Amino acid sequence: MNENLINGQWLAGASTIQSWNPSDTRELVGEYAAADAAQMQQAVAAARAAFERWQHTTTQMRSDFLQRVANQMMAQKDSLGLLVSREAGKTLAEGLGEVVRAAQIFQFFAGECLRYGGESLPSVRPDIGVQISRHALGVVSLITPWNFPIAIPAWKIAPALAFGNTVVLKPSEYTPGVAHALFRILDAQGLLPGVANLVNGSGKHAAQGLLSGVDAVSFTGSVHVGQSIAQTAIGEMIRLQLEMGGKNPLVVLDDADVDVAVECALNGAFFSAGQRCTASSRLIVTEQIHDRFVDALTARMRAMVVGNSLDKATQIGPVINQSQFDKIQHYLDLGKREGAELVEGGTPVQADTPGYFVRPALFTSSNNAMRINQEEIFGPVASVIKVADYDEALATANDTRFGLSAGICTTSLRAANHFRLHVRSGLAMVNLPTAGLDYHVPFGGTRASSYGPREQGRYAVDFYTSTKTAYIAY
């Protein structure tokens, strides 16, 4: 039994949850303690009791702790990467890459907690100085998804601790093992009791146990759940940070390099089995290049190796579970009923092991009003939308309730600059996949994709601290 960490103690839960390998549904990855709402409140109370001590530790102490965590993650990167692949279905390369990224995030914030601070300004009145300082918020609830089971917890935990907050993490119930392994590292590196607490469990219990008695909540997941959290949190006057998905466009103009455009689409739409909020699910292609692009993309899709994530030859692993597999099949059927043409993929893949494997799927003859182009599928499914020119492409790209990431493939500097300035998204990519981010710059979107201050980079300080303005007479 793998236990929860509350107030420095590894404790059994009110019940248990099991984690199964989506590449081999016969393999039990592990059994984990599941907290109910009462135990989650116990974790919140532990974080509250630890806050005063932690916020008054020196920045050097916090920096040293985060650096030790980063070093240990790198020392264990192979075993952690394998666990990510076994539990989340990522390929071995993706699993290892995610662990390295998570370690880099801890390392970045080990430095950032020594750099953040305030500023000193003269008052507009004589003989008065103004000091602006930053202060930790207090207790922060962190609720994370399964698609990046170590990177997303890292980019929430690291800044929260760096800036003097205490935390309670509730990871996805589909990937409890990765979070448990991360907290084993945190605990082994001298974590003070109650500073960081792990409570595996259900979203229902999190809504009851983690949205009361805290000062902030940072959530990554679906729009529906994010809206529900927001309604509760606003009533509690809790600071909010919500990241909730996208329906991201990749525009391909007539002057684009076809090979570049195909690689951007292939990577952005289908890698990680399309289970990325930044995935390119709408491929908006101008008329003259449309047929060449579709032919080249389908040829590359047919060559993709789909299979067990632990096979080094695999390029696309399984989707996370049966529910997600069924959802993808539902949208494939829906797209055909709406009048789109399924020109490639979508079929289940029979591998050497039983798992949730599906070939990357591509629709053509679609329009932007179709549900397959307005609703997030979260799987290896993309639709091609043919447009007349750049103006129609930009209008189509912006015709969505989401606004996370957007990309354009073009050799025109004028079109690239106009697009990055006028597309309604938090991220804009030029001749690059819509997915693929650095850890030292801000991440987030607009409209239904995001709510609240940005994540990652030095901009994370805006969420995890509040400012105090002091006036001092000389």
C-alpha positions as a printed NumPy array, in Angstrom:
array([[  0.   ,   0.   ,   0.   ],
       [  1.34 ,   3.419,  -0.996],
       [  0.193,   5.998,   1.535],
       [ -0.646,   9.708,   1.52 ],
       [  1.749,  12.23 ,   3.064],
       [  0.085,  14.462,   5.666],
       [  1.996,  16.551,   8.196],
       [  5.185,  14.59 ,   7.565],
       [  3.501,  11.207,   8.158],
       [  2.703,   8.532,   5.579],
       [ -0.901,   7.592,   6.329],
       [ -3.45 ,   5.114,   5.043],
       [ -6.537,   6.579,   3.41 ],
       [-10.249,   6.136,   3.867],
       [-10.186,   3.807,   0.859],
       [ -7.811,   2.751,  -1.923],
       [ -7.427,   3.344,  -5.646],
       [ -5.659,   1.163,  -8.161],
       [ -3.483,   2.35 , -11.029],
       [ -3.329,   0.231, -14.192],
       [ -0.957,   0.386, -17.134],
       [ -2.89 ,   1.661, -20.212],
       [ -0.35 ,  -0.107, -22.461],
       [ -1.011,  -3.431, -20.753],
       [ -4.287,  -3.477, -18.873],
       [ -3.26 ,  -6.693, -17.129],
       [ -0.533,  -4.867, -15.182],
       [ -1.347,  -3.252, -11.865],
       [  1.079,  -0.356, -11.409],
       [  0.186,  -0.006,  -7.746],
       [ -2.44 ,   0.437,  -5.074],
       [ -2.658,   3.81 ,  -3.354],
       [ -4.329,   5.322,  -0.34 ],
       [ -7.314,   7.493,  -1.239],
       [ -8.254,  10.358,   1.038],
       [-11.835,  11.352,   1.723],
       [-12.887,  14.965,   2.289],
       [-12.124,  14.742,   6.019],
       [ -8.567,  13.567,   5.426],
       [ -8.067,  16.29 ,   2.814],
       [ -9.15 ,  18.829,   5.417],
       [ -6.617,  17.248,   7.776],
       [ -3.941,  17.955,   5.162],
       [ -5.147,  21.561,   4.825],
       [ -4.913,  21.972,   8.599],
       [ -1.363,  20.589,   8.545],
       [ -0.397,  23.043,   5.822],
       [ -1.937,  25.894,   7.814],
       [  0.022,  24.944,  10.937],
       [  3.274,  24.774,   8.958],
       [  2.83 ,  28.05 ,   7.096],
       [  4.239,  30.513,   9.609],
       [  7.444,  28.532,  10.06 ],
       [  7.943,  27.942,   6.333],
       [  7.283,  31.503,   5.197],
       [  9.887,  32.78 ,   7.668],
       [ 12.609,  30.368,   6.57 ],
       [ 15.384,  32.055,   4.626],
       [ 15.236,  32.164,   0.878],
       [ 18.566,  30.326,   0.87 ],
       [ 17.046,  27.444,   2.836],
       [ 14.137,  27.192,   0.436],
       [ 16.484,  27.438,  -2.543],
       [ 18.725,  24.688,  -1.206],
       [ 15.741,  22.418,  -0.634],
       [ 14.398,  22.897,  -4.179],
       [ 17.858,  22.315,  -5.633],
       [ 18.21 ,  19.056,  -3.678],
       [ 14.854,  17.926,  -5.06 ],
       [ 15.955,  18.763,  -8.602],
       [ 19.223,  16.868,  -8.15 ],
       [ 17.47 ,  13.799,  -6.802],
       [ 14.934,  13.815,  -9.612],
       [ 17.769,  13.827, -12.127],
       [ 19.484,  11.003, -10.245],
       [ 16.271,   8.952, -10.503],
       [ 15.214,  10.153, -13.962],
       [ 15.32 ,   6.716, -15.593],
       [ 13.126,   4.984, -13.007],
       [ 10.776,   7.985, -12.772],
       [ 10.529,   8.191, -16.549],
       [  9.669,   4.497, -16.73 ],
       [  6.945,   5.015, -14.128],
       [  5.481,   7.92 , -16.131],
       [  5.412,   5.675, -19.213],
       [  3.835,   2.761, -17.35 ],
       [  1.176,   4.838, -15.632],
       [  0.348,   7.6  , -18.155],
       [  1.023,   5.682, -21.377],
       [  3.71 ,   8.054, -22.648],
       [  6.507,   6.709, -24.803],
       [  9.805,   6.084, -23.047],
       [ 11.299,   9.211, -24.61 ],
       [  8.334,  11.324, -23.527],
       [  8.363,   9.902, -20.005],
       [ 12.052,  10.603, -19.539],
       [ 11.716,  14.039, -21.116],
       [  8.918,  14.988, -18.764],
       [ 10.923,  14.012, -15.698],
       [ 13.895,  16.058, -16.874],
       [ 11.596,  19.015, -17.46 ],
       [ 10.135,  18.675, -13.97 ],
       [ 13.637,  18.644, -12.462],
       [ 14.529,  21.751, -14.469],
       [ 11.462,  23.496, -13.06 ],
       [ 12.56 ,  22.804,  -9.489],
       [ 16.059,  24.   , -10.373],
       [ 14.703,  27.202, -11.956],
       [ 12.673,  28.092,  -8.88 ],
       [ 15.612,  27.273,  -6.63 ],
       [ 17.175,  30.325,  -8.235],
       [ 13.997,  32.342,  -8.563],
       [ 13.243,  32.326,  -4.844],
       [ 16.528,  34.188,  -4.331],
       [ 15.618,  36.825,  -6.939],
       [ 12.006,  37.729,  -6.317],
       [ 11.293,  40.756,  -4.197],
       [  9.813,  44.231,  -4.292],
       [ 10.946,  47.696,  -5.172],
       [ 11.705,  51.027,  -3.585],
       [ 10.113,  54.171,  -5.015],
       [ 10.004,  57.806,  -4.005],
       [  6.616,  59.119,  -2.959],
       [  5.04 ,  62.027,  -4.841],
       [  5.051,  63.73 ,  -1.423],
       [  8.225,  65.141,   0.113],
       [ 10.293,  63.214,   2.687],
       [  8.384,  59.953,   2.211],
       [  9.642,  56.69 ,   0.784],
       [  7.596,  53.809,  -0.59 ],
       [  8.566,  50.158,  -0.136],
       [  6.704,  47.5  ,  -2.138],
       [  7.259,  43.969,  -0.884],
       [  5.946,  40.521,  -1.823],
       [  4.524,  38.067,   0.703],
       [  3.408,  34.442,   0.565],
       [ -0.337,  33.861,   0.287],
       [ -0.591,  30.985,   2.768],
       [ -2.066,  27.555,   2.013],
       [ -2.522,  26.625,  -1.651],
       [ -4.549,  23.664,  -2.965],
       [ -3.056,  22.161,  -6.124],
       [ -5.242,  19.938,  -8.325],
       [ -3.485,  18.359, -11.301],
       [ -4.366,  16.132, -14.298],
       [ -2.99 ,  12.852, -15.59 ],
       [ -1.561,  13.917, -18.955],
       [  1.584,  15.499, -17.449],
       [  1.67 ,  13.684, -14.105],
       [  5.035,  15.011, -12.893],
       [  5.627,  18.22 , -14.889],
       [  2.385,  19.963, -13.926],
       [  2.713,  19.157, -10.202],
       [  6.295,  20.439, -10.443],
       [  5.345,  23.754, -11.988],
       [  2.795,  24.309,  -9.229],
       [  4.678,  22.934,  -6.209],
       [  8.063,  24.532,  -6.96 ],
       [  6.946,  28.187,  -7.148],
       [  4.494,  27.772,  -4.291],
       [  7.261,  26.559,  -1.978],
       [  9.854,  28.944,  -3.387],
       [  7.77 ,  31.947,  -2.42 ],
       [  6.962,  30.704,   1.091],
       [  3.579,  28.995,   0.709],
       [  2.522,  25.581,   1.96 ],
       [  0.6  ,  23.201,  -0.282],
       [ -1.754,  20.262,  -0.573],
       [ -1.546,  18.341,  -3.857],
       [ -4.428,  16.253,  -5.176],
       [ -3.209,  14.553,  -8.382],
       [ -5.392,  12.716, -10.852],
       [ -6.699,   9.411,  -9.576],
       [ -5.462,   7.902, -12.886],
       [ -1.794,   8.638, -12.124],
       [ -1.328,   8.424,  -8.35 ],
       [  1.954,   6.554,  -8.588],
       [  3.939,   9.349, -10.215],
       [  2.793,  11.887,  -7.609],
       [  3.616,   9.43 ,  -4.832],
       [  7.147,   8.973,  -6.197],
       [  7.62 ,  12.749,  -6.37 ],
       [  6.558,  13.174,  -2.752],
       [  8.9  ,  10.408,  -1.659],
       [ 11.682,  12.575,  -3.054],
       [ 10.354,  15.726,  -1.397],
       [ 10.111,  13.939,   1.941],
       [ 13.613,  12.462,   1.669],
       [ 15.185,  15.862,   1.026],
       [ 14.281,  17.295,   4.436],
       [ 10.761,  18.594,   3.849],
       [  9.397,  20.216,   7.003],
       [  6.212,  18.48 ,   8.264],
       [  3.052,  19.94 ,   6.754],
       [  4.793,  22.136,   4.161],
       [  3.813,  19.879,   1.256],
       [  1.051,  17.293,   1.642],
       [ -0.117,  14.608,  -0.787],
       [ -3.72 ,  13.405,  -0.843],
       [ -4.63 ,  10.998,  -3.611],
       [ -8.353,  10.653,  -4.094],
       [-11.385,  11.604,  -6.141],
       [-12.341,  14.964,  -7.571],
       [-15.596,  14.837,  -5.634],
       [-13.761,  14.665,  -2.326],
       [-11.352,  17.384,  -3.465],
       [-14.275,  19.728,  -4.101],
       [-15.412,  19.126,  -0.523],
       [-12.016,  19.04 ,   1.196],
       [ -9.643,  21.351,  -0.669],
       [-11.766,  24.437,  -1.325],
       [-12.264,  25.466,   2.264],
       [ -9.702,  26.871,   4.673],
       [ -7.161,  27.625,   1.939],
       [ -5.931,  30.909,   0.502],
       [ -5.607,  29.894,  -3.151],
       [ -6.251,  27.043,  -5.552],
       [ -4.373,  26.216,  -8.735],
       [ -6.223,  23.783, -11.006],
       [ -5.454,  22.193, -14.366],
       [ -8.201,  20.157, -16.015],
       [-11.499,  20.446, -17.854],
       [-13.579,  23.581, -18.345],
       [-16.55 ,  22.022, -16.58 ],
       [-14.604,  21.198, -13.42 ],
       [-12.761,  24.515, -13.532],
       [-16.027,  26.443, -13.654],
       [-17.352,  24.449, -10.695],
       [-14.197,  25.178,  -8.682],
       [-14.463,  28.869,  -9.57 ],
       [-18.025,  29.115,  -8.302],
       [-17.044,  27.66 ,  -4.936],
       [-13.744,  29.517,  -4.646],
       [-15.21 ,  32.941,  -5.391],
       [-17.736,  32.424,  -2.614],
       [-14.852,  31.595,  -0.267],
       [-12.785,  34.584,  -1.535],
       [-10.012,  32.208,  -2.615],
       [ -7.464,  33.313,  -5.218],
       [ -7.839,  31.29 ,  -8.43 ],
       [ -5.586,  30.004, -11.174],
       [ -7.337,  27.79 , -13.734],
       [ -5.908,  26.112, -16.854],
       [ -8.697,  24.349, -18.726],
       [ -7.833,  23.223, -22.227],
       [ -8.055,  24.327, -25.818],
       [ -9.179,  23.744, -29.381],
       [ -5.98 ,  24.943, -30.932],
       [ -5.601,  26.023, -34.564],
       [ -2.614,  25.441, -36.806],
       [ -2.851,  27.661, -39.88 ],
       [ -1.03 ,  26.515, -43.033],
       [ -0.726,  29.157, -45.746],
       [ -0.087,  28.61 , -49.457],
       [  3.511,  29.818, -49.115],
       [  4.369,  27.395, -46.303],
       [  7.11 ,  24.803, -46.54 ],
       [  4.99 ,  21.642, -46.786],
       [  7.516,  19.465, -44.973],
       [  7.684,  21.927, -42.062],
       [  3.899,  22.218, -41.931],
       [  3.419,  18.436, -41.906],
       [  5.933,  17.953, -39.104],
       [  4.264,  20.706, -37.067],
       [  0.847,  19.118, -37.56 ],
       [  2.057,  15.585, -36.868],
       [  3.803,  16.563, -33.662],
       [  1.212,  19.015, -32.433],
       [ -1.869,  16.922, -33.178],
       [ -0.811,  13.354, -32.478],
       [  2.221,  13.042, -30.208],
       [  1.338,  12.074, -26.617],
       [ -1.711,  10.472, -28.267],
       [ -3.154,  13.971, -28.674],
       [ -3.636,  14.223, -24.905],
       [ -2.238,  17.727, -24.547],
       [ -4.244,  20.882, -23.947],
       [ -1.981,  22.568, -26.518],
       [ -2.602,  19.94 , -29.232],
       [ -3.346,  21.125, -32.799],
       [ -6.84 ,  19.776, -33.314],
       [ -7.911,  22.259, -36.042],
       [ -5.687,  22.347, -39.139],
       [ -6.754,  25.45 , -41.086],
       [ -5.297,  25.18 , -44.582],
       [ -5.539,  27.549, -47.549],
       [ -6.811,  26.242, -50.871],
       [ -3.717,  26.01 , -53.053],
       [ -1.675,  23.973, -50.584],
       [ -4.595,  21.961, -49.165],
       [ -4.335,  18.79 , -51.239],
       [ -0.517,  18.575, -51.058],
       [ -0.622,  19.078, -47.308],
       [ -3.318,  16.445, -46.737],
       [ -1.55 ,  13.878, -48.95 ],
       [  1.788,  14.418, -47.224],
       [  0.273,  14.369, -43.728],
       [ -1.714,  11.172, -44.281],
       [  1.39 ,   9.462, -45.662],
       [  3.336,  10.373, -42.535],
       [  0.439,   9.297, -40.299],
       [  0.323,   5.851, -41.89 ],
       [  3.995,   5.365, -41.054],
       [  3.559,   6.19 , -37.357],
       [  4.146,   3.275, -34.975],
       [  1.333,   2.93 , -32.421],
       [  1.827,   0.494, -29.577],
       [  3.048,  -0.292, -26.086],
       [  4.7  ,   2.753, -24.572],
       [  7.586,   0.646, -23.263],
       [  8.556,  -0.49 , -26.773],
       [ 11.397,   1.738, -27.979],
       [  9.979,   1.667, -31.513],
       [  6.643,   3.144, -30.398],
       [  5.961,   6.729, -31.466],
       [  2.408,   6.996, -30.124],
       [  1.294,   5.159, -27.018],
       [ -2.201,   4.443, -25.712],
       [ -4.817,   6.858, -24.486],
       [ -5.199,   6.85 , -20.74 ],
       [ -8.228,   4.569, -20.157],
       [-11.38 ,   2.994, -21.542],
       [-13.448,   6.116, -20.929],
       [-11.098,   8.25 , -23.028],
       [-10.959,   5.552, -25.733],
       [-14.764,   5.489, -25.891],
       [-14.92 ,   9.296, -26.014],
       [-12.632,   9.324, -29.042],
       [-14.755,   6.743, -30.818],
       [-17.835,   8.832, -30.052],
       [-16.298,  11.894, -31.703],
       [-15.135,   9.889, -34.709],
       [-18.716,   8.726, -35.244],
       [-20.008,  12.236, -34.622],
       [-17.64 ,  13.754, -37.173],
       [-18.845,  11.356, -39.859],
       [-22.477,  12.108, -39.   ],
       [-21.731,  15.837, -39.247],
       [-20.485,  15.327, -42.813],
       [-16.721,  15.324, -42.375],
       [-14.695,  12.668, -44.206],
       [-12.465,  10.418, -42.121],
       [ -9.54 ,   9.98 , -44.514],
       [ -7.096,   8.324, -42.16 ],
       [ -6.952,   6.396, -38.902],
       [ -9.326,   6.188, -35.999],
       [ -9.234,   2.419, -35.87 ],
       [ -8.287,   0.462, -32.736],
       [ -4.806,  -1.052, -32.852],
       [ -4.196,  -4.654, -31.859],
       [ -0.84 ,  -4.704, -30.089],
       [  1.079,  -7.5  , -28.379],
       [ -0.481,  -6.393, -25.087],
       [ -4.076,  -5.367, -24.344],
       [ -4.315,  -1.587, -24.16 ],
       [ -6.162,   1.528, -25.277],
       [ -4.477,   1.97 , -28.65 ],
       [ -5.983,   3.964, -31.507],
       [ -4.484,   5.087, -34.8  ],
       [ -4.192,   8.865, -35.279],
       [ -7.282,  10.114, -37.103],
       [ -7.673,  12.869, -39.693],
       [-10.903,  14.418, -40.955],
       [-11.178,  16.497, -44.116],
       [-14.197,  18.301, -45.653],
       [-14.964,  19.755, -42.253],
       [-16.103,  23.224, -41.281],
       [-15.481,  25.194, -38.145],
       [-19.096,  24.997, -36.946],
       [-18.909,  21.212, -36.507],
       [-18.749,  19.943, -32.952],
       [-15.524,  18.084, -33.75 ],
       [-14.017,  21.539, -34.362],
       [-15.529,  23.274, -31.334],
       [-15.283,  20.68 , -28.543],
       [-12.054,  19.377, -27.051],
       [-11.667,  15.673, -27.887],
       [ -8.335,  15.177, -26.086],
       [ -7.112,  12.382, -28.295],
       [ -5.168,  11.81 , -31.539],
       [ -7.848,  13.381, -33.742],
       [ -7.453,  16.413, -36.02 ],
       [ -9.674,  18.054, -38.638],
       [ -8.642,  19.913, -41.763],
       [-10.642,  23.082, -42.517],
       [-10.11 ,  24.491, -46.015],
       [-10.136,  28.303, -46.293],
       [ -9.644,  30.759, -49.136],
       [ -6.898,  32.982, -47.761],
       [ -5.091,  34.342, -44.719],
       [ -7.946,  36.603, -43.628],
       [-10.383,  33.7  , -43.536],
       [ -7.777,  31.541, -41.797],
       [ -7.294,  34.078, -39.   ],
       [-11.038,  34.564, -38.565],
       [-11.529,  30.788, -38.377],
       [ -8.669,  30.388, -35.9  ],
       [-10.304,  32.947, -33.598],
       [-13.798,  31.445, -33.96 ],
       [-13.719,  29.348, -30.775],
       [-14.492,  29.776, -27.102],
       [-10.944,  28.653, -26.3  ],
       [ -7.685,  30.558, -26.652],
       [ -4.695,  28.611, -25.403],
       [ -2.229,  27.986, -28.239],
       [ -2.216,  28.782, -31.954],
       [  0.286,  28.258, -34.737],
       [  0.986,  29.35 , -38.28 ],
       [  3.185,  27.836, -40.973],
       [  4.311,  30.417, -43.517],
       [  7.422,  31.887, -45.125],
       [  5.886,  35.374, -45.022],
       [  7.291,  37.56 , -42.256],
       [  4.343,  39.906, -42.666],
       [  1.772,  37.113, -42.201],
       [  3.675,  35.633, -39.262],
       [  3.861,  38.968, -37.439],
       [  0.233,  39.831, -38.136],
       [ -0.878,  36.417, -36.898],
       [  1.031,  36.489, -33.619],
       [ -0.378,  39.933, -32.868],
       [ -3.991,  39.241, -33.823],
       [ -4.678,  35.606, -32.965],
       [ -6.681,  35.376, -29.749],
       [ -4.516,  33.003, -27.74 ],
       [ -2.062,  33.061, -24.887],
       [  0.589,  31.224, -26.93 ],
       [  1.506,  31.784, -30.585],
       [  3.873,  29.573, -32.588],
       [  5.447,  30.331, -35.979],
       [  6.633,  27.32 , -37.997],
       [  6.542,  25.26 , -34.794],
       [  4.038,  22.801, -33.273],
       [  1.386,  24.359, -31.031],
       [  2.606,  22.026, -28.276],
       [  6.082,  22.277, -26.781],
       [  6.926,  24.861, -24.134],
       [  9.832,  26.291, -22.158],
       [  9.711,  26.36 , -18.359],
       [ 11.122,  29.866, -17.847],
       [  8.417,  31.833, -19.665],
       [  4.712,  32.332, -18.857],
       [  2.113,  29.738, -19.81 ],
       [ -1.618,  30.321, -20.133],
       [ -4.426,  31.275, -22.457],
       [ -7.489,  33.425, -22.915],
       [-11.26 ,  32.989, -22.669],
       [-12.337,  29.468, -21.642],
       [ -8.757,  28.175, -21.665],
       [ -7.449,  30.052, -18.635],
       [ -8.46 ,  32.183, -15.683],
       [ -6.154,  34.06 , -13.363],
       [ -2.412,  34.845, -13.373],
       [ -0.004,  32.916, -15.591],
       [  1.921,  29.805, -14.637],
       [  5.667,  29.151, -14.983],
       [  8.692,  31.407, -15.227],
       [  9.143,  34.488, -13.07 ],
       [  5.517,  35.374, -13.774],
       [  4.432,  32.648, -11.337],
       [  5.224,  35.055,  -8.51 ],
       [  2.113,  37.054,  -9.399],
       [ -0.14 ,  34.179,  -8.347],
       [  1.762,  32.822,  -5.362],
       [  2.401,  36.143,  -3.605],
       [  0.55 ,  39.309,  -2.683],
       [  2.085,  42.781,  -2.618],
       [  2.256,  45.129,   0.348],
       [  2.898,  48.843,  -0.076],
       [  4.51 ,  50.616,   2.89 ],
       [  4.934,  54.409,   3.266],
       [  7.862,  55.553,   5.426],
       [  8.373,  59.14 ,   6.591],
       [ 12.015,  60.177,   6.85 ]])
